[in-house]
PDB file of C-alpha atoms in Angstrom:
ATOM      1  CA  UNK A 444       5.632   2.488 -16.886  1.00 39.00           C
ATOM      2  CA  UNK A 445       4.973   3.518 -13.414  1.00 43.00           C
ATOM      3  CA  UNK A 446       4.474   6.845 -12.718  1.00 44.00           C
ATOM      4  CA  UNK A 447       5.853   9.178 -10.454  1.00 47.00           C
ATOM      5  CA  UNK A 448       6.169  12.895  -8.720  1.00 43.00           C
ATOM      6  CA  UNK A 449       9.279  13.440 -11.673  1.00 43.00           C
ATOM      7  CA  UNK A 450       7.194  12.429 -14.333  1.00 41.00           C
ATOM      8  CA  UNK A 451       6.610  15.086 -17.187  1.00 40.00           C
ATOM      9  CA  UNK A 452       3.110  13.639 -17.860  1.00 41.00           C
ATOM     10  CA  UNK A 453       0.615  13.644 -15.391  1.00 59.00           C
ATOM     11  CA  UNK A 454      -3.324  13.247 -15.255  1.00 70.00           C
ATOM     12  CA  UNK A 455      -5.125  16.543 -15.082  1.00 66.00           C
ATOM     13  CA  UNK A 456      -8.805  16.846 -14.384  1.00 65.00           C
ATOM     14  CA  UNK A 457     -11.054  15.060 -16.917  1.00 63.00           C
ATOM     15  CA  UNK A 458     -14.834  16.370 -15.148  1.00 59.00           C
ATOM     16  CA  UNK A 459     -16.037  20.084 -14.522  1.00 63.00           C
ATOM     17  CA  UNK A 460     -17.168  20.012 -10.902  1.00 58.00           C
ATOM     18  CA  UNK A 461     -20.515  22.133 -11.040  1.00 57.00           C
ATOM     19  CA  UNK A 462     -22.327  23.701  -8.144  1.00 56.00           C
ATOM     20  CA  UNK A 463     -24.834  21.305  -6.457  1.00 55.00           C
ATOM     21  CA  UNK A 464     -27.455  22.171  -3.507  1.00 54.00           C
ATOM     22  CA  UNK A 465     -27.059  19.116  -1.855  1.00 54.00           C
ATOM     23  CA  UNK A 466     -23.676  19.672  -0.829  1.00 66.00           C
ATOM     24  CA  UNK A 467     -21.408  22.769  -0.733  1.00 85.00           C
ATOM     25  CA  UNK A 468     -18.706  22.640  -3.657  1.00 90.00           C
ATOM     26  CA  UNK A 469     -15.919  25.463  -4.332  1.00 94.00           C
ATOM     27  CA  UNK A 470     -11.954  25.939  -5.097  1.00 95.00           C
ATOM     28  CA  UNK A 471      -9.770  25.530  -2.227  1.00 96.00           C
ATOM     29  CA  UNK A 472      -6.160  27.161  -2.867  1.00 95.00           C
ATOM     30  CA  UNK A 473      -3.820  24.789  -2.356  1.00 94.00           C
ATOM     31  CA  UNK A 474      -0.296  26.350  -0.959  1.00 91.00           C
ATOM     32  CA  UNK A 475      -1.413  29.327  -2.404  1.00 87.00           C
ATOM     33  CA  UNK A 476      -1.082  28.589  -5.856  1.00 86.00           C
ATOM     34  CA  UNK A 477      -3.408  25.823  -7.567  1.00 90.00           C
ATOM     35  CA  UNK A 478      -7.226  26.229  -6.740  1.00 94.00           C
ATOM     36  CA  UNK A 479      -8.318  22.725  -6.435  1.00 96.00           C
ATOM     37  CA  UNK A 480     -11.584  22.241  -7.024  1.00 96.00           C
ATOM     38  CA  UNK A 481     -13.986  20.269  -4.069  1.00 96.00           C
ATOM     39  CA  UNK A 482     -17.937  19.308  -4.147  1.00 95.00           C
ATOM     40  CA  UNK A 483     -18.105  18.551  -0.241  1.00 96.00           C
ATOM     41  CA  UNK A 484     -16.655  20.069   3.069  1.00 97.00           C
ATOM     42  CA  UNK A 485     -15.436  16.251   3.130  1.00 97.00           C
ATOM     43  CA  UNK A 486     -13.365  17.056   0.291  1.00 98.00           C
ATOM     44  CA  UNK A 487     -12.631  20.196   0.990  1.00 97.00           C
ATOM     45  CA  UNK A 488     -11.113  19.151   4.204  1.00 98.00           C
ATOM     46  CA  UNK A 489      -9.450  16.380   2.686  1.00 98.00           C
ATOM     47  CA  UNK A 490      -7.298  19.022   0.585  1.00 98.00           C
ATOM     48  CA  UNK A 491      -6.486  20.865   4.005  1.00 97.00           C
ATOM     49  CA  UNK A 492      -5.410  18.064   5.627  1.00 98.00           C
ATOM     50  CA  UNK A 493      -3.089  16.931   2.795  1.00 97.00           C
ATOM     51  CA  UNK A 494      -1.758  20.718   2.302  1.00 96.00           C
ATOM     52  CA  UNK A 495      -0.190  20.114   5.679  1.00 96.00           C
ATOM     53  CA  UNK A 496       1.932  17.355   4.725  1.00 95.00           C
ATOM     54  CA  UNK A 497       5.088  18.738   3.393  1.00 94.00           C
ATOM     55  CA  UNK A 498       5.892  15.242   1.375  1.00 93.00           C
ATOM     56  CA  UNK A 499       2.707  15.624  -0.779  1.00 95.00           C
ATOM     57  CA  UNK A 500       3.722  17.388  -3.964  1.00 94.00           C
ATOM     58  CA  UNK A 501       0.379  17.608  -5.735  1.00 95.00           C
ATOM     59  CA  UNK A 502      -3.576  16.871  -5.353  1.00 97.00           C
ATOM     60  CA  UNK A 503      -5.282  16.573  -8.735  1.00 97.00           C
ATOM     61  CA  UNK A 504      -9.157  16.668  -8.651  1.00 97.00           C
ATOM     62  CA  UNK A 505     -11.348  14.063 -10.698  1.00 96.00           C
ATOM     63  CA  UNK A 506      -8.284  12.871 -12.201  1.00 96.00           C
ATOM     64  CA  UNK A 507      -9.508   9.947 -14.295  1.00 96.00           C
ATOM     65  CA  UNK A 508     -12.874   8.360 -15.774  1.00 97.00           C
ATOM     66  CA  UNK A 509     -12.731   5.001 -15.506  1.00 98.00           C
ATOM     67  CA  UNK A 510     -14.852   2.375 -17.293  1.00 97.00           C
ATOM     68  CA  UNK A 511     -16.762  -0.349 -15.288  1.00 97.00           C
ATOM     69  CA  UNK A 512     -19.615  -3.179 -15.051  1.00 96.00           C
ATOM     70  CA  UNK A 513     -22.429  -2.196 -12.661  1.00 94.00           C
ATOM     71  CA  UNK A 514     -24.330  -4.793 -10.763  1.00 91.00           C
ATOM     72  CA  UNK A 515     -26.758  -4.350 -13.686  1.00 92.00           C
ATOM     73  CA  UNK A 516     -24.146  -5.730 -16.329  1.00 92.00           C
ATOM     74  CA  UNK A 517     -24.892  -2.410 -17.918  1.00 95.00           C
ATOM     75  CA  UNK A 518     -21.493  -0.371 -18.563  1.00 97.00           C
ATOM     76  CA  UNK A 519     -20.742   2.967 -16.310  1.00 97.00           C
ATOM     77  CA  UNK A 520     -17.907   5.481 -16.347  1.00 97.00           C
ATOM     78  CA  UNK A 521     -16.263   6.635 -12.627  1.00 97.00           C
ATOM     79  CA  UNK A 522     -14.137   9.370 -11.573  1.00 97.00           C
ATOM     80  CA  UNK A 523     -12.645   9.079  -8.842  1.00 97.00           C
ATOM     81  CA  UNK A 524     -12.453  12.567  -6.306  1.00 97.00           C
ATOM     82  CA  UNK A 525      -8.780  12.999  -6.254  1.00 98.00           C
ATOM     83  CA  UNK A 526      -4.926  12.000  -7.149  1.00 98.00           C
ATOM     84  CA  UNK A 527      -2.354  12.820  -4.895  1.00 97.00           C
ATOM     85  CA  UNK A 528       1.146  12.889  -5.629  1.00 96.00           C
ATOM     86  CA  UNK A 529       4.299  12.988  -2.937  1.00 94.00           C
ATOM     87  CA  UNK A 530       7.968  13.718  -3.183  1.00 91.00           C
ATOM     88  CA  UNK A 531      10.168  11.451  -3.816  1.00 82.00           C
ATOM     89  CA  UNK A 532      12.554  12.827  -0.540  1.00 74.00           C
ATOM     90  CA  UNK A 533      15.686  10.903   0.694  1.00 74.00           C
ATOM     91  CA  UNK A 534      14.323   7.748  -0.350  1.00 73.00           C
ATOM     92  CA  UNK A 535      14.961   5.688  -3.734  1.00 68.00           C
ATOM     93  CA  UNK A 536      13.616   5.452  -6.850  1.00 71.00           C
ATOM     94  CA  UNK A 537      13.475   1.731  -6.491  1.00 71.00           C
ATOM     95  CA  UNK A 538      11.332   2.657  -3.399  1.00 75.00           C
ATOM     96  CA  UNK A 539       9.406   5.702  -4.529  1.00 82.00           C
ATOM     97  CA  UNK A 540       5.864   6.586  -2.893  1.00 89.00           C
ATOM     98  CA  UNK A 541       3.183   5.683  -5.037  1.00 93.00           C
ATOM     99  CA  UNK A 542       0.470   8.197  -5.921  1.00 96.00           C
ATOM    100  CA  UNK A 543      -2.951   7.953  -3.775  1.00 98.00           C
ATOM    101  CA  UNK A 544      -6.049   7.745  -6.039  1.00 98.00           C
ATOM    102  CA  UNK A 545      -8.680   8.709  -3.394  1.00 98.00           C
ATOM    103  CA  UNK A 546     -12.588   8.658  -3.345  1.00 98.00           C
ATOM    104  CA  UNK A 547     -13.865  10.986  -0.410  1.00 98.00           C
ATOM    105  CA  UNK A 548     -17.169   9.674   0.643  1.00 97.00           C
ATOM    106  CA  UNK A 549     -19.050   9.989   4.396  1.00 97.00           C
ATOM    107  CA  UNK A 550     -19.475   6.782   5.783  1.00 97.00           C
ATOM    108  CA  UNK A 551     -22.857   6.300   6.274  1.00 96.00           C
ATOM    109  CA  UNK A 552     -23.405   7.220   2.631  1.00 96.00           C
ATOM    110  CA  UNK A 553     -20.848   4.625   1.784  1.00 95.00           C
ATOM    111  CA  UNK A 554     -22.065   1.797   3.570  1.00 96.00           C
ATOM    112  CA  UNK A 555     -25.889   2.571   2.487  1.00 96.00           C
ATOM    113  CA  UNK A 556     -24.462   2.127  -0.856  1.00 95.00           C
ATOM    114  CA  UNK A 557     -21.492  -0.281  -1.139  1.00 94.00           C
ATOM    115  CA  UNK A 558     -22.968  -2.991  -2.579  1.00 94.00           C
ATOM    116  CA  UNK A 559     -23.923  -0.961  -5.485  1.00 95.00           C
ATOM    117  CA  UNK A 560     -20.619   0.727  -5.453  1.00 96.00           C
ATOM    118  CA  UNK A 561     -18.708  -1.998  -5.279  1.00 96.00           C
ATOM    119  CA  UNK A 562     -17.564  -2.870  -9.065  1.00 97.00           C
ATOM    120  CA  UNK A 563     -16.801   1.009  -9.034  1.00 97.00           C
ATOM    121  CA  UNK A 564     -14.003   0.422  -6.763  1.00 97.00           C
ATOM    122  CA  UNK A 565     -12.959  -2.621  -7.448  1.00 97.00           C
ATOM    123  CA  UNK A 566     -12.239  -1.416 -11.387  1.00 98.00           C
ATOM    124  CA  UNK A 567     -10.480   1.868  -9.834  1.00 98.00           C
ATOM    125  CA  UNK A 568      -8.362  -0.483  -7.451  1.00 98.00           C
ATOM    126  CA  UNK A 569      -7.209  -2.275 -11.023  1.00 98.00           C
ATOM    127  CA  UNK A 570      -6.852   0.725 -12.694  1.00 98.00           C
ATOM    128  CA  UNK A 571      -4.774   2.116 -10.099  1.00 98.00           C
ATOM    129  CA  UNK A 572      -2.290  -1.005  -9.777  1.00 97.00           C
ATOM    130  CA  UNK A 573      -1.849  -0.332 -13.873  1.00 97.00           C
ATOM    131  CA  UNK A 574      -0.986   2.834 -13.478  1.00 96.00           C
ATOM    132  CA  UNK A 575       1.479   2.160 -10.520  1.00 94.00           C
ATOM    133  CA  UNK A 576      -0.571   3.609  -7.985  1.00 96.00           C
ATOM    134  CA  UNK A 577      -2.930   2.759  -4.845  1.00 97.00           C
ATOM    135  CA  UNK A 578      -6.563   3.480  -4.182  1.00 98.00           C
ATOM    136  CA  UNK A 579      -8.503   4.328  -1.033  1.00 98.00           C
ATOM    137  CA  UNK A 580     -11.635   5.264  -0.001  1.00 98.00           C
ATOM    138  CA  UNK A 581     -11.593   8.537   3.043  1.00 98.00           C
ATOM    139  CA  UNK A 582     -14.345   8.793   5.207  1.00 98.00           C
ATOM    140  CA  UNK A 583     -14.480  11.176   8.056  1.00 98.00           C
ATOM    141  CA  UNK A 584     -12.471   8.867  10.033  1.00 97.00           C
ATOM    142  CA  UNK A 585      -9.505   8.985   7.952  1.00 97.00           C
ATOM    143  CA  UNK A 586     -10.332  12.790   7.410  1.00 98.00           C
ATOM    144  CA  UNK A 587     -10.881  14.546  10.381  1.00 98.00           C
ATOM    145  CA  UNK A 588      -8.799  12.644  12.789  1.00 97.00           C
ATOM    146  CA  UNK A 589      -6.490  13.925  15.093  1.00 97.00           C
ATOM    147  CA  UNK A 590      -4.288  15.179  12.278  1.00 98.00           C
ATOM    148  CA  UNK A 591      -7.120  17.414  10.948  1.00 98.00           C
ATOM    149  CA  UNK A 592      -8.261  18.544  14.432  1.00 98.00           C
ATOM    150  CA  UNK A 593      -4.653  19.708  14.759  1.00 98.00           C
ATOM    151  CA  UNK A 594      -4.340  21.346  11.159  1.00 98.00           C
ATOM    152  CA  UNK A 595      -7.360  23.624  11.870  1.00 97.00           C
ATOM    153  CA  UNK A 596      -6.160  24.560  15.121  1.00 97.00           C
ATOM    154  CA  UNK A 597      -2.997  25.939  13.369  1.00 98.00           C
ATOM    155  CA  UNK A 598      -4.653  27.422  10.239  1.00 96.00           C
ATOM    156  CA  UNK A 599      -5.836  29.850  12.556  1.00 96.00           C
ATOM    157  CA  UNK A 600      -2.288  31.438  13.179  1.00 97.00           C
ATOM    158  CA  UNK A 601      -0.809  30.726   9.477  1.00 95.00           C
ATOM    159  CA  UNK A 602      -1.727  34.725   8.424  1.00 95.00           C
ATOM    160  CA  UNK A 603      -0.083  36.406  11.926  1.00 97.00           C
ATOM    161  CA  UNK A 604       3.069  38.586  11.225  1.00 96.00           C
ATOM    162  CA  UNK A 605       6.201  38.645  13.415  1.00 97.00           C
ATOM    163  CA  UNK A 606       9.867  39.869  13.913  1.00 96.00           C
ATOM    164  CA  UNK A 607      11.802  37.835  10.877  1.00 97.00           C
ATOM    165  CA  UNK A 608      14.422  38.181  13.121  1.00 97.00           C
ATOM    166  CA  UNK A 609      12.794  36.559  16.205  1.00 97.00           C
ATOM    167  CA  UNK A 610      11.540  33.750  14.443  1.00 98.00           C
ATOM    168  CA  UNK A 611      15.131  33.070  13.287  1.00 97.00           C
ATOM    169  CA  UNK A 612      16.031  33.205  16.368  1.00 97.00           C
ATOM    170  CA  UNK A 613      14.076  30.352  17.451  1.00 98.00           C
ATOM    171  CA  UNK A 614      14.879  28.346  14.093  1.00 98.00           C
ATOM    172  CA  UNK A 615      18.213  28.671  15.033  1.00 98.00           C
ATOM    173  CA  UNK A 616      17.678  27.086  18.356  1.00 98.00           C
ATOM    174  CA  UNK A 617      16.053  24.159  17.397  1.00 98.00           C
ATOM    175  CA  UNK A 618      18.358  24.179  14.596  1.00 96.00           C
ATOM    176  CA  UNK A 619      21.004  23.488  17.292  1.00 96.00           C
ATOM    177  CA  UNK A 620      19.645  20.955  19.515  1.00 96.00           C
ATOM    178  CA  UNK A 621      18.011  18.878  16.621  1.00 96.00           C
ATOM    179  CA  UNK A 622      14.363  18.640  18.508  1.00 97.00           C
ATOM    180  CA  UNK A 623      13.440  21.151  20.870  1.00 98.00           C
ATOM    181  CA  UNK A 624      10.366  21.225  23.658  1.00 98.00           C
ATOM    182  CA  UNK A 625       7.950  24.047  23.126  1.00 98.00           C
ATOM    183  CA  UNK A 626       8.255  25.054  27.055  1.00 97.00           C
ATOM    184  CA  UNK A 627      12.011  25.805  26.279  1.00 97.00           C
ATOM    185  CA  UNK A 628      11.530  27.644  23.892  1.00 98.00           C
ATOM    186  CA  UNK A 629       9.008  29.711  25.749  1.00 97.00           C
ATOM    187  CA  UNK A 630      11.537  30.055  28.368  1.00 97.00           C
ATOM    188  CA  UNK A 631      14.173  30.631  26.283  1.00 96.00           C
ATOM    189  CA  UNK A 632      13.021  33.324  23.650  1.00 97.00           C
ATOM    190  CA  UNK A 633       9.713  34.892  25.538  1.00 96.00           C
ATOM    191  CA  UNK A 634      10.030  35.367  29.349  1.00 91.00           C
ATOM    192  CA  UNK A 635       7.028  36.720  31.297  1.00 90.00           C
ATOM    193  CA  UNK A 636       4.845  39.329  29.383  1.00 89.00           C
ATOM    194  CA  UNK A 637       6.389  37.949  26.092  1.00 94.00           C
ATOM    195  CA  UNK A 638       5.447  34.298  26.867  1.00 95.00           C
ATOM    196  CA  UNK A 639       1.534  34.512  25.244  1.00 95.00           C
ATOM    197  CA  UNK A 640       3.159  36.002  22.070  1.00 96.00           C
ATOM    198  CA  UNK A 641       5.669  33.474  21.542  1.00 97.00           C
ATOM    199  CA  UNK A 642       3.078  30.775  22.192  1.00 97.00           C
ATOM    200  CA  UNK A 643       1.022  32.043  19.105  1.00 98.00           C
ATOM    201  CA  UNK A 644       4.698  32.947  17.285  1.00 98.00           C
ATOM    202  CA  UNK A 645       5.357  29.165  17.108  1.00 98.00           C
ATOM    203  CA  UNK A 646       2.278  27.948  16.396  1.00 98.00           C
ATOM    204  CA  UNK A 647       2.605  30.711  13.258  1.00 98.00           C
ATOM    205  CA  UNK A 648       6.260  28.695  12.368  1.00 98.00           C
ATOM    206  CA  UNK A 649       4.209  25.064  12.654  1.00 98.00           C
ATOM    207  CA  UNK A 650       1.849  26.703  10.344  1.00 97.00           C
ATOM    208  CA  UNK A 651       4.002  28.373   7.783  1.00 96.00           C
ATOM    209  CA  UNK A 652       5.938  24.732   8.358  1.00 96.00           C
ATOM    210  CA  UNK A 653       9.086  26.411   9.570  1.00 97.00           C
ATOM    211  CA  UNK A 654       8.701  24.431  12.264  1.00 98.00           C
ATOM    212  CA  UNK A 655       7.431  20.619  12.146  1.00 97.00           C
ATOM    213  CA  UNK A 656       5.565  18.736  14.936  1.00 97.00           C
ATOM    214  CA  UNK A 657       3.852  15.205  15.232  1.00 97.00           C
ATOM    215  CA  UNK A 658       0.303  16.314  14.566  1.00 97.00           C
ATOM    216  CA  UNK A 659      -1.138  13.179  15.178  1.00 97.00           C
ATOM    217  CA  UNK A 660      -0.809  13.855  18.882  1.00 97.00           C
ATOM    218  CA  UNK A 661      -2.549  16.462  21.249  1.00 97.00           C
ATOM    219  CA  UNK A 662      -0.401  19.219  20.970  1.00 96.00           C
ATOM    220  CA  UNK A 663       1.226  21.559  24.341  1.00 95.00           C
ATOM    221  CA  UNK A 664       3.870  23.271  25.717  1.00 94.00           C
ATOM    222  CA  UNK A 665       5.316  19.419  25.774  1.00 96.00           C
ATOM    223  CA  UNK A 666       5.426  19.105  22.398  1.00 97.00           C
ATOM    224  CA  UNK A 667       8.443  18.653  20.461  1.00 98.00           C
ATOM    225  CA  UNK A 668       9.248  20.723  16.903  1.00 98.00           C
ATOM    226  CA  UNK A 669      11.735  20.066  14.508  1.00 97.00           C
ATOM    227  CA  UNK A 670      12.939  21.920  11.823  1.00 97.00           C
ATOM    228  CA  UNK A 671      11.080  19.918   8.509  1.00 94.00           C
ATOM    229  CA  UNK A 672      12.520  17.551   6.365  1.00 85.00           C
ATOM    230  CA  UNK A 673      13.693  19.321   3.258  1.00 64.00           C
ATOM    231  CA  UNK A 674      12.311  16.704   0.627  1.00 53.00           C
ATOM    232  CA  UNK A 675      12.384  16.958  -3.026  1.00 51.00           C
TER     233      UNK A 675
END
């Protein structure tokens, strides 16, 4: 049966991630309320990027060990880095997004070693497609993209404090006209003294996704926000 963000069963994480020097591992707090834990800054910025993403319901580290048939014909066990699981939204369940096994690995390290690696990911691609799921390999390219460069920049404002009241104010507005430019806004809710403020105030909404954006572009005062897509 193929599994999904409803089901009452999930994987949890079968491998204690330890401390290593060679790379810097840790917790990262995802929304506030699981620590998820990472053994890169790859990873760890794989679990910021994904935090973003209001459709992704869960990320569950080292989620499975799967058996597998080195190049050696001896037999090897792999875990794969994470599990990510996303709402199911407005769409179907006939149509439901599959989970995302993922192994976060830098490129070069990845093509030094694929070869070697390869039954490895061929036996998690299988075992995913059991379980009703996809696999994929992130390196930095599909990590810190444009989407990441633009996640940082608003991480920055995520902690800043405003009027309640004034940032309703501007919900309510875009609210109204269904997409709104960031320049009217400005114009609109913080004239002349008021205008750097409001700048950082909706960044602080895009961050505390109150606000929604396409983050895969540059973002400016020509930028569009939305209010987000309440998915379930």
């Amino acid at each position: 049966m193929n599994q999904n963000s409803c089901d009452e069963l999930v994987p949890h994480q079968t491998r204690k991630i330890k401390p290593t020097r060679r790379s810097v591992s840790g917790v990262y707090p995802f929304r506030g309320d699981v620590a998820v834990p990472f053994e890169s800054t790859l990873e760890r910025d794989f679990l910021m990027r994904s935090e973003f993403f209001l459709d992704v319901l869960d990320v569950i580290a080292q989620p499975a060990q799967i058996p597998f048939f080195g190049v050696n014909g001896q037999s090897y066990t792999y875990t794969p880095d994470f599990l990510v699981y996303y709402k199911l939204g407005n769409r179907s369940y006939s149509d439901y997004p599959k989970p995302l096994l993922v192994e976060v690995k830098p490129e070069e390290e990845w093509r030094r070693h694929w070869r070697s690696w390869l039954p490895k990911w061929k036996a998690a691609r299988h075992y995913a497609h059991e379980q009703g799921w996809q696999f994929r390999i992130y390196d930095e390219s599909r990590v810190r993209d444009k989407v990441f460069e633009n996640v940082r920049f608003f991480e920055r404002y995520k902690r800043m404090s405003f009027s309640p009241e004034e940032s309703q104010c501007v919900i309510d507005s875009v609210q109204q006209m269904g997409a709104a430019p960031i320049h009217y806004l400005l114009a609109r809710h913080f004239m002349g003294l008021y205008r750097s403020q409001g700048v950082a105030h909706i960044w602080h909404l895009i961050a505390t996704r109150r606000l929604d954006c396409d983050v895969s572009k540059s973002i400016n005062e020509f930028s569009e926000v939305w209010i987000p897509i309440n998915v379930y």
